[in-house]
Every structure is written in C-alpha cells, then in structure tokens.
Amino acid sequence: MFLFLLLMYLYLVLNNVKIVKQQKQFATYLETQESSWLQYVLHGAAVTTEMIPKNEGSYRAVETIGSRYFRLAKDVEIHTRISEFTEQYLAARYKKQLRSHLWSVRMNALRYIGMFGLTSLLPECRQLLKGNVSKEERFEIIKLVILYAHASVFEEIVNPKQQMTSSEYKQLFMMLKNKERFALFAQLEGIPPLAQQALIEVFIQLRDPQMLQAAEQLLQSEWEELRIGGLKLLSEMGGVVSLETLEPFVASPSFVERMYAMKSLSAIPFEATKRFLEQGLHDENWHVRRQAAISLCTSEQGKMYTKWFIKESNDRYAVEMASEILKLKEGNKQ
C-alpha cells in the first residue's frame, strides 16, 4: 500500500512538472513569436527558425495563433499561409494523433485538420471511416471529405452507420454544392426521414427558385412526410401552384397537410380561393383555422370578406380566430 501511494505521489509530481514546463513553453513562444507570426500572416514574411515549433508547448501555441487568425481573418491569402505553415510543421503531429488510442486526441487532430485544411491527411482520415470510429469522429471526417476532397458522401448519408441529428444533416447539406443537393433530393425517398426533413429545411433556407418544380412533384408522393415537405417548401417560398393541385390537401385527413395547403392558397388570387379558405376557418384544428385566417387577411379583398364573415357566421371558433387575425393585421398596418 505504501509503495502504491509513493508511486502515485511521484506520478502526480512528475506530471505536474511536465504541465508547468509545457505552460512555460507555450507562454514563451507566444511572447517571442507573436510579432513574427503577424508579419508572416499579414505580409507574407519568411518563416524564421524560431517560428518552427519544437516542443509540446510551442505546438499548442502555434495552434492557438493559427486558429485565432483563421477565425478572425477572412482573407484567402492569410488562410493559405496558415495552411501552408501547418501542413509543413504540424501535419506529422496530427497524423500521429489520428492513430492515438485516446478519443480526445483523435478528435483534436480532426478538428485542426479541418480548420487548417490539411489535405495531405485526407487519405488517413478516410481510412478511419472503414474502422470503428465514434459518431463524432465520423461526422468530422464526412465534413472534411465534402470540403476538401469534393468526393461523394451519399452512402454515408443514405445508409449512415451511426444516426446523425437534424442539425448535423443540415450542416452537411449546407456544405454540398447545389447540384449535389439536387442529386440527393432526387433520391429523397431513399434517405432517412430525419435527413429528408433537414434537406427540405436547407432548401427553404436557401430559397432556390429551381426547387419549386421539384417541390410540386413531392405532392404526388405516397408518403405523407414527403407530401408535407413539398407543401412546406411551396408555402414557405411563396411558390404558386394550381388550385387543382392544392384542392385535395384542403380536405386531407392530415391537419398538417391542410394547414400548409391553407398557407399556399395565399399565393393564389382571393376570388379563386375564397371557398377553400372559408372551409379552413371552419376546420376542427386550431392551426388550420389560424392559417386560413392569416391567408384570408393577406389581401384587401380578403380582409373585407373576413369582416363580413365575422358578422354573418354562427361558428364561434371560426369567428374568434378570424377576429383575432384581422385585428393583428389591421393593427400592424397602423
């Protein structure tokens, strides 16, 4: 027991000495090389011998300086200089870290490889995908492949070995080129539901008018989730479709389809949609009634009709909703 405690004490003392030494190396490098880095990054000055990291503390200092300039500066030349420096002097370090048994060390390497754009290490990163890597590592590698290898990752998206979150899917889809997003959309029924929703959200965010025709095609899908996605795309992007196309959704068993149908009707002239929007006001679902009232009040004709409806209708719930939305719309106008 005494021997064990003694060994533990020695380990803690030596480890503390090591940490203090690295901290000193880190501070010394920052103090002595900040100005050299400034000249190199901003003006392309030559790399001095002193700038080349030689120990753990100086390696970490370079990572700190490099990542700071990468985040703050948007200039391509600055990014290129940092990438060239780290490719030459840090790539071997990260290559070794990728083989570490420690997850935190491998993740640290992947994040810096991605930040600095160290393309020479892409083969090693892609090789990791063939092994047993964590969900977080896989996601970082897929991002690297999209950004720097410009290679297809459809298989990783269509048949992921580990489920991704909606946020992660969105990050990946935003990184894809437009033609790649459209190619993925063409096989929408074959990708996970969470990925389907994320891709639709990305198209809504990008507001690409080329998407409207594809969105209309989704309305013919046998899958409710995809029909809803098509309706959502059309309504959020203000796409105009024929009344005949929307009419089946006005009486859909799904309240979500009915709600987005009501929203899409606002893009069609009032006289053609009046009876469908009034039908929406009488809907049993609160969300559908609200959206019908909002769509009615988007035009002056619709507002006039809403006022008439409030006076004449015996449907208390429809009248309450119509009154609330009309008041909001007219209040905003004032």
PDB file of N, CA and C in Angstrom, residues 1-10:
ATOM      1  N   MET A   1       0.834  -1.202   0.000  1.00  0.00           N
ATOM      2  CA  MET A   1       0.000   0.000   0.000  1.00  0.00           C
ATOM      3  C   MET A   1       0.874   1.260   0.000  1.00  0.00           C
ATOM      4  N   PHE A   2       1.908   1.237   0.844  1.00  0.00           N
ATOM      5  CA  PHE A   2       2.812   2.372   0.918  1.00  0.00           C
ATOM      6  C   PHE A   2       3.501   2.603  -0.413  1.00  0.00           C
ATOM      7  N   LEU A   3       3.924   1.486  -1.046  1.00  0.00           N
ATOM      8  CA  LEU A   3       4.611   1.585  -2.343  1.00  0.00           C
ATOM      9  C   LEU A   3       3.675   2.195  -3.395  1.00  0.00           C
ATOM     10  N   PHE A   4       2.422   1.755  -3.384  1.00  0.00           N
ATOM     11  CA  PHE A   4       1.443   2.265  -4.353  1.00  0.00           C
ATOM     12  C   PHE A   4       1.250   3.768  -4.170  1.00  0.00           C
ATOM     13  N   LEU A   5       1.092   4.202  -2.918  1.00  0.00           N
ATOM     14  CA  LEU A   5       0.902   5.621  -2.645  1.00  0.00           C
ATOM     15  C   LEU A   5       2.127   6.431  -3.051  1.00  0.00           C
ATOM     16  N   LEU A   6       3.316   5.839  -2.817  1.00  0.00           N
ATOM     17  CA  LEU A   6       4.556   6.519  -3.187  1.00  0.00           C
ATOM     18  C   LEU A   6       4.632   6.705  -4.709  1.00  0.00           C
ATOM     19  N   LEU A   7       4.293   5.642  -5.438  1.00  0.00           N
ATOM     20  CA  LEU A   7       4.320   5.709  -6.900  1.00  0.00           C
ATOM     21  C   LEU A   7       3.301   6.724  -7.432  1.00  0.00           C
ATOM     22  N   MET A   8       2.127   6.713  -6.810  1.00  0.00           N
ATOM     23  CA  MET A   8       1.101   7.668  -7.210  1.00  0.00           C
ATOM     24  C   MET A   8       1.552   9.101  -6.951  1.00  0.00           C
ATOM     25  N   TYR A   9       2.197   9.315  -5.832  1.00  0.00           N
ATOM     26  CA  TYR A   9       2.707  10.639  -5.488  1.00  0.00           C
ATOM     27  C   TYR A   9       3.759  11.092  -6.508  1.00  0.00           C
ATOM     28  N   LEU A  10       4.675  10.181  -6.834  1.00  0.00           N
ATOM     29  CA  LEU A  10       5.723  10.506  -7.808  1.00  0.00           C
ATOM     30  C   LEU A  10       5.134  10.832  -9.177  1.00  0.00           C
TER      31      LEU A  10
END
